[in-house]
Amino acid sequence: MTTNLLDTIHDPAGLRHLTRPQLKALADELRECVLQNVARTGGHLSSNLGTVELTIALHHVFNTPYDRLVWDVGHQTYPHKILTGRRERMPTLRQLGGMSGFPRRDESEYDTFGTAHSSTSISAALGMALAARQKGEDRKSVAVIGDGAMTAGMAFEALNNAGVERDARLLVVLNDNDMSISPPVGALNRYLAQLMSGHFYAAAKNVGKTVLGPVPPLFQLAKRLEQQAKGMVVPATLFEKFGFNYIGPIDGHDLDSLIPTLENIRDLMADRAGPQFLHVVTKKGQGYKLAEADPVAYHGPGKFDPAVGLVKPAVAPKQTFTQVFGQWLCDMAAQDARLVGITPAMREGSGMVEFHRRFPDRYYDVGIAEQHAVTFAAGLACEGLKPVVAIYSTFLQRAYDQLIHDVAIQNLPVVFALDRAGLVGADGATHAGNYDIAYLRCVPNVSLACPADERECRQLLTTAYEQDHPVAVRYPRGAGVGVAPLADLAGLPFGQGEIRRRGERIAILAFGTLLHPALQAAERLNATVANMRWVKPLDTGLLAQVAASHDVLVTVEEGAVMGGAGSAVAEALAAAGIARPLLHLGLPDRFIEHGDPARLLALEGLDASGIEASVRQRFADLLALVPAAPSLQTVGGGR
């Protein structure tokens, strides 16, 4: 891979002396650099290939990092990272101890705001712009937001706020990468975009207001003519109603259009001409034909050969929990016409593609709008339907008020299928589902199940669906231990766990998929293991039985220890007046970085060896009294 120009760029300042032809050549090199690196490490590809020219143009025109650049979601910032001195770290992308796949303030001064959840950029950039104004600084703030992120209410809340700040040096760049706008992106539109962003156009509008303002009929006529003229070449827009100067759409891969337009906008911002809105059209996967043809498949691929593309494995991988959910959803929908499925823009990620195909009239993708998704489900439930909200654990955090106010207080039968519970690996702390146990179990009327494997996941989803109140079922990303789900739709007893291994003196209470490393540790410790299955309602009968027959208890969960399942056990024991030494094993009170999930669990002491080591360290004296484990102590599990 030849990178003659890219080799010379160590920071954005190096871009600013390049000629336009050199910048175009640099774009080709940068795109190839992104492709080759993502192919080696895995990561987000389509979105990054689509932002190469836009990234170059922004850093070329604006004085970053003095001017603030905020990337929404942040999964399209690989070109930005490469151009801001991190090219040599790209081989460590999303690896343990390596570079994050998202912007991080502690990683580079060019990462002005940490992002990974959608629709936060405009709010953050507006805050930066108004802080600069308050401090008397002339810095400019730019938010780059994708069209998908514009479906979230938070983006419009920010637009509503920004529109009244007439002297804010703020630019919002809408990266329209789904080609949903008709393509007025040729030479004529390029000229009009530059004209509309220039001083002449701004001055003409101001003169019109000054001269014609005292004569309302003429002013209104002029205003209508202006709107109609713009309407011939640009789509109707509500952004000007928010108080923004709307410019575009323009071709986001055409540096001859992007750079002069951004230069004009930069000058308008210097003159405090009000908040600016630039609409650019880009193509996901740009420059790599396979990603252009299937941007969804190449959104977040694992390692692959760029010359070959993605290849299906010769041996089918184990079924994932997401696939188990998707199959259950279809099967239950076929049995019960009341079922409706809801996703906040995560059809593929949540395993709902087949459900959408088979039951299109009962499938609702509400966009990146988690708050709306939950209250929408509540409205459906009020009318006798049975909504299932498929949502990542980390994204349900965004709808916590709706969960409490609209679902739980009214005690509505909504099922929450919480994908990506626990550590998620390469996406890191922003996407980890570490907190759902703690934030759900404190809400009245809400129950929470933690299946230990694929079979239990299907069964507990059925149990949740059968209830007449809100129930969440949490399950991790990826595959389990390979326990095949049963074909029927039978559930498991509500709020009941089971003993999976009988041992001596020490009892391990496992919640969720950590049951299996707990069983391995228990073999070496000769400990009893309970598969608790439910955090709420907690099986207090099983807990009392185990506490009465063992000297110490150990809780194990892939969730935050503070306020988690172990805390629920401690509270239940205290309420029952039972005193037993307790060891809580789970995720610590700190954010855990990106890396291989199994490796991360091992580092936190939540693999079999780590569980064993923690128990031996805490209860060394007691273990000296425990007889050696006889063989075959594990009892049957599941149905």
XYZ file of C-alpha atoms in Angstrom:
639
model
C 0.000 0.000 0.000
C 1.598 3.260 -1.179
C 1.047 6.173 1.191
C 3.432 8.807 -0.049
C 1.290 11.744 1.038
C -0.189 10.092 4.113
C 3.314 9.373 5.377
C 3.924 13.110 5.570
C 0.775 13.951 7.554
C 1.315 13.820 11.306
C -1.441 16.243 12.312
C -4.134 18.319 10.575
C -1.787 21.265 10.158
C -0.047 19.184 7.503
C -3.239 19.167 5.437
C -3.525 22.911 5.209
C -0.647 23.478 2.799
C -1.719 20.740 0.369
C -3.218 21.608 -2.992
C -6.637 20.374 -4.030
C -5.197 17.614 -6.260
C -2.961 16.516 -3.394
C -5.942 16.374 -1.049
C -7.773 14.159 -3.529
C -4.799 11.836 -3.731
C -4.594 11.831 0.041
C -8.239 10.759 0.217
C -7.436 7.656 -1.835
C -4.519 6.793 0.432
C -6.529 7.417 3.571
C -9.398 5.237 2.378
C -7.004 2.396 1.612
C -5.379 2.809 5.036
C -8.748 2.501 6.739
C -9.685 -0.567 4.704
C -6.437 -2.430 5.338
C -6.413 -1.715 9.064
C -10.044 -2.651 9.696
C -9.520 -5.839 7.719
C -6.771 -6.789 10.197
C -8.530 -5.874 13.432
C -12.240 -5.771 12.671
C -14.290 -2.699 13.417
C -16.634 -0.241 11.754
C -15.919 -0.042 8.043
C -18.782 1.250 5.868
C -19.303 4.433 7.846
C -15.582 5.261 7.921
C -15.087 4.759 4.208
C -17.906 7.219 3.722
C -16.371 10.062 5.769
C -12.881 10.249 4.253
C -13.342 13.417 2.166
C -15.500 15.074 4.803
C -12.818 14.468 7.437
C -10.092 15.876 5.214
C -12.167 18.939 4.346
C -13.076 19.731 7.950
C -9.498 19.510 9.188
C -8.251 21.412 6.134
C -10.665 24.333 6.624
C -11.005 24.573 10.385
C -8.196 25.228 12.844
C -8.494 22.017 14.832
C -8.026 21.342 17.703
C -8.549 25.025 18.601
C -11.795 24.846 16.665
C -13.848 22.074 18.222
C -14.910 19.095 16.109
C -17.499 16.740 17.638
C -18.327 13.477 15.866
C -21.742 12.007 16.589
C -21.762 8.316 17.571
C -18.054 8.306 16.761
C -17.883 5.040 14.847
C -16.956 7.014 11.707
C -13.809 8.612 13.147
C -11.072 6.258 11.931
C -9.981 8.737 9.206
C -10.018 11.459 11.879
C -7.818 9.352 14.150
C -5.355 8.598 11.352
C -5.026 12.278 10.433
C -4.577 13.371 14.048
C -1.385 11.498 14.816
C -2.717 8.032 15.583
C -2.010 6.180 12.365
C 0.693 4.042 13.968
C -1.787 2.884 16.609
C -4.390 1.670 14.114
C -3.196 -1.980 14.384
C -4.265 -1.815 18.056
C -7.775 -0.582 17.225
C -10.379 -1.967 19.671
C -7.782 -4.351 21.135
C -7.055 -4.666 24.843
C -4.793 -1.775 25.798
C -5.069 -0.313 22.299
C -6.891 2.541 20.639
C -10.609 2.993 21.119
C -12.997 2.652 18.217
C -14.703 5.865 19.362
C -13.500 9.398 20.192
C -12.051 9.732 23.680
C -10.893 12.904 25.368
C -8.090 11.090 27.168
C -6.764 9.690 23.886
C -6.180 12.886 21.892
C -6.729 16.632 22.148
C -8.475 16.343 18.774
C -11.169 14.161 20.391
C -12.969 17.091 21.946
C -15.916 15.065 23.223
C -16.312 11.357 23.964
C -19.093 9.852 21.869
C -20.456 6.390 21.133
C -24.188 6.715 21.754
C -26.055 8.588 19.077
C -27.415 12.132 18.817
C -25.279 13.884 21.445
C -23.041 15.930 19.144
C -25.198 19.021 18.614
C -25.791 19.471 22.337
C -22.084 19.107 23.103
C -20.952 21.389 20.278
C -23.500 24.023 21.275
C -22.170 23.895 24.830
C -18.655 24.408 23.517
C -19.729 27.283 21.265
C -21.501 29.111 24.065
C -18.598 28.481 26.446
C -16.296 30.115 23.896
C -18.651 33.070 23.652
C -18.769 33.442 27.424
C -14.963 33.320 27.650
C -14.503 35.796 24.813
C -12.806 33.274 22.520
C -13.261 33.195 18.756
C -13.126 29.423 18.410
C -15.740 27.657 16.284
C -17.615 24.437 17.061
C -18.638 21.829 14.496
C -20.961 18.873 15.086
C -21.004 16.057 12.499
C -24.209 14.061 12.834
C -25.505 11.207 10.683
C -28.977 11.191 9.255
C -29.881 8.192 11.395
C -28.907 10.119 14.519
C -31.297 12.874 13.463
C -34.194 10.551 14.296
C -33.488 10.979 17.999
C -35.338 13.583 19.989
C -32.146 14.779 21.669
C -30.850 16.111 18.341
C -33.983 18.204 17.889
C -33.868 19.416 21.469
C -30.391 20.728 20.723
C -31.479 22.319 17.433
C -34.339 24.015 19.245
C -31.917 25.456 21.810
C -29.250 26.404 19.266
C -31.626 28.219 16.962
C -32.189 31.053 19.426
C -28.453 31.599 20.001
C -28.012 33.902 17.046
C -24.362 34.731 17.686
C -23.168 31.197 18.408
C -20.273 30.094 16.220
C -21.844 26.693 15.567
C -21.956 24.507 12.461
C -24.010 21.330 12.257
C -22.984 19.010 9.419
C -25.658 16.478 8.504
C -23.880 13.480 7.000
C -26.692 11.991 4.949
C -25.267 8.589 4.130
C -28.318 6.576 3.142
C -28.845 8.380 -0.174
C -32.375 9.170 0.955
C -32.300 12.591 -0.712
C -32.656 12.931 -4.449
C -29.208 13.696 -5.842
C -29.030 17.433 -6.627
C -25.272 17.234 -6.218
C -23.931 18.222 -9.646
C -22.154 21.360 -10.831
C -25.223 23.595 -10.590
C -25.948 22.548 -7.050
C -22.280 22.978 -6.123
C -22.404 26.554 -7.370
C -25.650 27.289 -5.539
C -24.349 25.778 -2.313
C -21.269 27.973 -2.457
C -23.347 31.018 -3.347
C -25.816 30.359 -0.519
C -22.944 29.953 1.950
C -21.116 33.097 0.819
C -21.160 36.659 2.025
C -23.090 37.810 -1.039
C -26.088 35.624 -0.246
C -26.009 36.469 3.466
C -25.681 40.178 2.714
C -28.494 40.006 0.174
C -30.815 38.487 2.735
C -29.881 41.145 5.273
C -30.404 43.943 2.735
C -33.780 42.498 1.847
C -34.795 42.544 5.502
C -33.537 46.120 5.921
C -35.007 47.607 2.751
C -38.229 45.646 2.505
C -38.854 45.135 6.210
C -40.829 48.371 6.629
C -43.120 47.269 3.778
C -44.533 43.951 5.017
C -46.264 42.847 1.776
C -43.070 43.332 -0.250
C -40.953 41.644 2.412
C -43.258 38.625 2.530
C -43.282 38.449 -1.271
C -39.483 38.526 -1.357
C -39.310 35.879 1.344
C -41.639 33.591 -0.583
C -39.645 34.069 -3.757
C -36.450 33.184 -1.907
C -38.015 30.046 -0.443
C -39.428 28.979 -3.804
C -36.099 29.549 -5.562
C -34.300 27.459 -2.984
C -37.039 24.854 -3.139
C -36.259 24.245 -6.825
C -32.803 22.935 -6.080
C -32.779 21.881 -2.430
C -35.187 19.719 -0.443
C -37.753 21.354 1.757
C -36.215 21.719 5.164
C -37.361 22.403 8.670
C -33.871 23.363 9.782
C -34.323 26.989 8.858
C -37.450 26.982 11.016
C -35.126 26.137 13.888
C -33.130 29.262 13.144
C -30.265 27.722 11.142
C -28.906 28.900 7.823
C -29.427 25.748 5.752
C -26.934 24.962 2.988
C -26.964 21.975 0.650
C -27.286 19.172 -0.025
C -23.840 18.831 -1.541
C -21.730 15.837 -2.524
C -19.763 14.788 0.549
C -17.126 13.064 -1.590
C -16.411 16.103 -3.776
C -13.597 18.119 -2.244
C -14.085 20.791 -4.919
C -17.524 21.374 -3.434
C -16.832 20.667 0.226
C -13.805 22.880 0.762
C -15.061 26.183 -0.683
C -18.452 25.691 0.933
C -16.868 25.050 4.320
C -14.587 28.052 3.837
C -17.590 30.279 3.224
C -19.365 28.848 6.245
C -16.250 29.363 8.369
C -16.260 33.032 7.374
C -19.943 33.357 8.224
C -19.233 31.855 11.632
C -16.430 34.367 12.170
C -18.949 37.129 11.485
C -21.380 35.607 14.014
C -23.985 35.129 11.279
C -25.923 32.653 13.399
C -25.869 28.851 13.577
C -25.108 27.155 10.251
C -26.400 23.833 8.907
C -24.589 22.031 6.098
C -26.229 19.010 4.485
C -23.774 16.644 2.774
C -24.619 13.417 0.962
C -22.133 10.571 1.310
C -22.151 6.892 0.497
C -21.457 4.200 3.052
C -18.590 1.999 1.951
C -17.401 4.585 -0.596
C -14.441 3.343 -2.634
C -14.742 -0.347 -1.674
C -17.260 -1.977 -3.985
C -18.167 -4.828 -1.645
C -19.034 -2.421 1.170
C -20.894 -0.129 -1.211
C -23.030 -3.075 -2.321
C -23.760 -4.284 1.210
C -23.036 -1.527 3.755
C -24.953 -3.357 6.491
C -22.775 -6.466 6.286
C -19.667 -4.289 6.287
C -20.895 -1.987 9.051
C -18.911 -3.768 11.754
C -17.130 -6.783 10.284
C -14.554 -8.915 11.980
C -11.214 -9.650 10.370
C -11.334 -10.317 6.618
C -9.282 -10.308 3.432
C -10.044 -7.081 1.508
C -9.335 -8.839 -1.790
C -11.930 -11.514 -1.029
C -14.406 -9.814 1.277
C -16.503 -11.422 3.974
C -16.652 -15.202 3.784
C -19.104 -17.424 5.612
C -17.286 -19.876 7.910
C -17.098 -23.472 6.691
C -18.435 -24.678 10.026
C -21.545 -22.977 11.280
C -20.829 -21.127 14.532
C -22.775 -21.764 17.686
C -26.154 -20.091 17.887
C -25.971 -16.688 19.551
C -28.335 -15.417 22.197
C -29.512 -12.801 19.693
C -30.443 -15.567 17.263
C -32.237 -17.442 20.021
C -34.289 -14.337 20.726
C -35.074 -13.807 17.038
C -36.319 -17.365 16.623
C -38.358 -17.180 19.827
C -39.934 -13.920 18.694
C -41.081 -15.458 15.426
C -42.376 -18.608 17.104
C -44.271 -16.715 19.781
C -45.709 -14.295 17.216
C -47.005 -17.229 15.186
C -48.748 -18.500 18.306
C -50.068 -15.191 19.681
C -51.436 -12.515 17.349
C -51.165 -9.910 20.110
C -47.348 -9.891 19.992
C -45.679 -6.855 18.437
C -41.935 -6.295 18.180
C -40.235 -2.932 18.651
C -36.654 -1.893 17.948
C -34.960 1.511 18.195
C -33.084 1.220 14.883
C -31.332 -2.074 15.676
C -33.144 -4.599 13.503
C -30.045 -6.583 12.545
C -28.244 -6.176 15.862
C -31.244 -7.366 17.847
C -32.014 -10.333 15.591
C -35.322 -9.085 14.166
C -34.701 -9.434 10.423
C -36.755 -12.616 10.084
C -39.533 -11.258 12.312
C -39.714 -8.172 10.090
C -39.969 -10.369 6.989
C -42.659 -12.669 8.400
C -44.675 -10.177 10.419
C -44.207 -6.764 8.785
C -47.466 -5.392 10.175
C -46.371 -6.215 13.714
C -42.814 -4.887 13.417
C -41.969 -1.339 14.460
C -38.592 0.320 13.965
C -38.998 3.683 15.671
C -35.541 5.015 14.783
C -32.885 6.007 17.276
C -35.519 6.982 19.813
C -35.302 4.767 22.863
C -37.517 6.994 24.992
C -40.253 6.894 22.399
C -39.822 3.134 21.931
C -40.623 2.433 25.575
C -43.606 4.796 25.864
C -44.875 3.596 22.479
C -44.762 0.055 23.873
C -46.704 1.249 26.905
C -49.403 2.679 24.655
C -49.676 -0.595 22.754
C -49.905 -2.527 26.017
C -52.723 -0.277 27.226
C -54.780 -1.492 24.280
C -54.296 -5.179 24.957
C -51.307 -5.949 22.757
C -48.169 -7.684 24.016
C -45.150 -5.559 23.109
C -41.631 -6.963 23.104
C -38.975 -4.240 23.113
C -35.672 -5.556 21.766
C -33.058 -3.174 23.081
C -29.426 -3.237 24.098
C -28.855 -2.946 27.820
C -26.746 0.184 27.335
C -29.495 1.852 25.277
C -32.280 1.149 27.763
C -30.379 3.521 30.030
C -31.570 6.279 27.703
C -35.217 5.472 28.419
C -35.042 5.032 32.172
C -37.653 7.675 32.944
C -40.086 6.114 30.468
C -39.442 2.685 31.942
C -40.431 3.955 35.384
C -43.068 6.566 34.585
C -44.850 5.031 31.618
C -44.418 1.275 32.058
C -43.686 0.379 35.681
C -46.023 2.778 37.490
C -48.866 1.604 35.256
C -47.689 -2.004 35.647
C -47.992 -2.741 31.941
C -47.030 -6.134 30.468
C -44.047 -5.085 28.363
C -41.208 -7.542 27.758
C -37.719 -6.061 27.505
C -35.263 -8.287 25.657
C -31.949 -6.882 26.912
C -29.228 -7.828 24.468
C -25.523 -7.103 25.138
C -25.868 -7.488 28.911
C -22.510 -7.495 30.666
C -19.212 -6.828 28.910
C -19.402 -6.409 25.145
C -15.739 -6.566 24.160
C -14.333 -4.306 21.467
C -16.930 -1.526 21.813
C -15.827 -0.934 25.389
C -17.305 1.020 28.255
C -19.802 3.036 26.237
C -21.658 -0.065 25.104
C -21.184 -2.375 28.082
C -24.404 -3.578 29.717
C -23.002 -3.595 33.229
C -25.711 -1.654 35.028
C -29.103 -3.082 34.110
C -29.357 -5.355 37.154
C -28.739 -2.434 39.479
C -31.002 0.035 37.706
C -33.873 -2.383 37.069
C -34.190 -4.276 40.317
C -34.925 -1.114 42.295
C -38.013 -0.307 40.180
C -41.323 -1.602 41.592
C -43.355 -3.994 39.412
C -40.340 -4.837 37.193
C -38.968 -8.388 37.182
C -35.567 -9.433 35.856
C -34.430 -12.836 34.575
C -30.841 -13.956 33.865
C -30.703 -17.071 31.673
C -27.592 -19.189 32.031
C -27.541 -20.549 28.476
C -29.340 -20.535 25.137
C -32.032 -23.002 26.235
C -32.887 -21.034 29.330
C -32.945 -17.833 27.292
C -35.788 -19.146 25.146
C -37.610 -20.562 28.150
C -37.311 -17.419 30.254
C -38.466 -15.241 27.368
C -41.637 -17.324 27.330
C -41.989 -16.981 31.093
C -41.557 -13.228 30.807
C -44.151 -13.037 28.032
C -46.672 -14.950 30.143
C -46.618 -12.353 32.940
C -49.044 -9.466 33.314
C -46.407 -6.945 34.413
C -43.087 -5.662 33.019
C -40.309 -8.241 32.773
C -36.767 -7.896 31.417
C -34.634 -10.812 30.244
C -30.922 -9.986 30.062
C -28.506 -11.977 27.918
C -24.975 -11.352 26.630
C -23.559 -10.683 23.209
C -22.407 -13.730 21.279
C -22.915 -17.410 21.888
C -23.311 -19.351 25.104
C -21.980 -22.769 26.002
C -23.969 -24.475 23.251
C -27.034 -25.813 25.083
C -29.511 -26.180 22.230
C -32.905 -24.542 22.796
C -35.940 -26.799 22.861
C -38.419 -26.511 20.025
C -41.474 -25.839 22.148
C -42.496 -22.581 23.817
C -42.695 -23.888 27.376
C -41.367 -21.608 30.075
C -39.702 -22.100 33.439
C -41.244 -21.455 36.861
C -41.489 -17.741 37.526
C -39.056 -16.520 40.177
C -37.497 -19.913 40.844
C -33.911 -21.118 40.593
C -32.369 -24.564 40.948
C -29.433 -26.405 42.490
C -26.981 -27.428 39.793
C -24.248 -28.952 41.958
C -24.173 -30.170 45.524
C -21.043 -29.653 47.566
C -19.870 -28.854 51.083
C -19.859 -25.721 53.279
C -19.558 -23.186 50.412
C -22.449 -22.295 48.128
C -22.013 -20.255 44.946
C -25.108 -18.410 43.784
C -24.709 -17.764 40.056
C -26.763 -15.281 38.033
C -26.739 -15.698 34.265
C -24.051 -17.152 32.039
C -21.363 -17.076 34.745
C -23.064 -20.212 36.045
C -20.727 -22.251 33.856
C -17.377 -20.934 35.102
C -18.885 -21.126 38.595
C -19.567 -24.833 38.061
C -15.981 -25.369 36.923
C -14.640 -23.564 39.971
C -17.003 -25.502 42.217
C -15.610 -28.819 40.985
C -12.206 -27.814 42.371
C -13.692 -26.318 45.541
C -16.310 -29.018 46.163
C -18.870 -26.225 46.490
C -22.604 -26.182 45.932
C -23.816 -24.145 42.947
C -27.269 -22.616 42.608
C -28.483 -21.364 39.240
C -30.566 -18.462 40.542
C -32.112 -17.480 37.173
C -34.014 -14.514 38.631
C -32.632 -11.395 40.263
C -36.162 -10.159 40.874
C -38.134 -11.782 42.253
C -35.264 -13.442 44.035
C -35.883 -17.074 44.935
C -35.832 -16.481 48.693
C -36.926 -20.031 49.392
C -33.911 -21.446 47.600
C -31.694 -18.816 49.235
C -32.905 -19.731 52.725
C -32.391 -23.414 52.003
C -28.830 -22.873 50.767
C -27.969 -20.497 53.618
C -29.210 -22.981 56.195
C -27.024 -25.783 54.874
C -23.781 -23.911 54.129
C -21.293 -21.872 56.097
C -20.590 -19.163 53.499
C -22.188 -17.822 50.332
C -20.612 -16.466 47.146
C -22.566 -14.496 44.543
C -21.359 -14.325 40.937
C -22.741 -11.991 38.266
C -21.649 -10.278 35.056
C -22.859 -6.922 36.203
C -21.924 -4.112 38.544
C -21.364 -5.378 42.089
C -22.720 -2.143 43.540
C -26.478 -2.559 43.730
C -26.402 -5.791 41.756
C -27.629 -9.333 42.314
C -25.227 -9.865 45.199
C -26.714 -6.834 46.901
C -30.167 -8.347 46.418
C -28.987 -11.516 48.165
C -27.510 -9.524 51.061
C -30.744 -7.561 51.467
C -32.860 -10.719 51.424
C -30.669 -12.402 54.034
C -30.808 -9.344 56.254
C -34.591 -9.164 55.923
C -34.852 -12.821 56.929
C -32.479 -12.375 59.882
C -29.944 -14.779 58.406
C -26.276 -13.985 59.013
C -23.752 -15.622 56.712
C -20.368 -14.483 55.412
C -20.850 -13.215 51.864
C -18.409 -12.779 48.985
C -19.690 -10.704 46.058
C -18.002 -11.348 42.705
C -18.903 -9.143 39.756
C -17.798 -6.073 37.857
C -16.008 -3.417 39.902
C -16.891 0.238 40.421
C -14.976 1.509 37.397
C -15.438 1.592 33.648
C -13.918 -1.394 31.863
C -12.168 -0.755 28.573
C -12.415 -2.516 25.242
C -10.906 -5.917 24.581
C -11.735 -9.565 24.069
C -14.683 -10.383 26.387
C -13.201 -13.627 27.716
C -9.924 -11.875 28.453
C -11.717 -9.010 30.191
C -13.711 -11.411 32.363
C -10.498 -13.204 33.301
C -8.849 -9.893 34.239
C -11.798 -9.137 36.515
C -11.564 -12.575 38.146
C -14.814 -13.829 36.643
C -13.551 -16.887 34.804
C -13.347 -20.271 36.519
C -9.808 -19.722 37.768
C -10.606 -16.244 39.030
C -13.698 -17.375 40.899
C -11.755 -20.216 42.490
C -8.891 -17.914 43.467
C -11.205 -15.348 45.078
C -12.998 -18.007 47.094
C -9.726 -19.578 48.244
C -8.322 -16.218 49.255
C -11.408 -15.196 51.239
C -12.233 -18.561 52.809
C -8.871 -20.313 53.064
C -9.450 -21.560 56.630
C -12.852 -22.978 55.778
C -11.609 -24.727 52.651
C -9.083 -26.633 54.750
C -12.068 -28.366 56.339
C -13.874 -29.179 53.091
C -13.503 -32.811 51.979
C -12.261 -33.515 48.472
C -14.939 -33.402 45.827
C -16.332 -36.790 44.821
C -16.927 -37.286 41.123
C -20.154 -36.445 39.267
C -21.586 -33.995 41.782
C -23.345 -31.853 39.189
C -27.115 -32.327 39.065
C -29.378 -31.846 36.072
C -30.113 -28.390 34.741
C -32.847 -26.932 32.581
C -35.990 -28.629 31.503
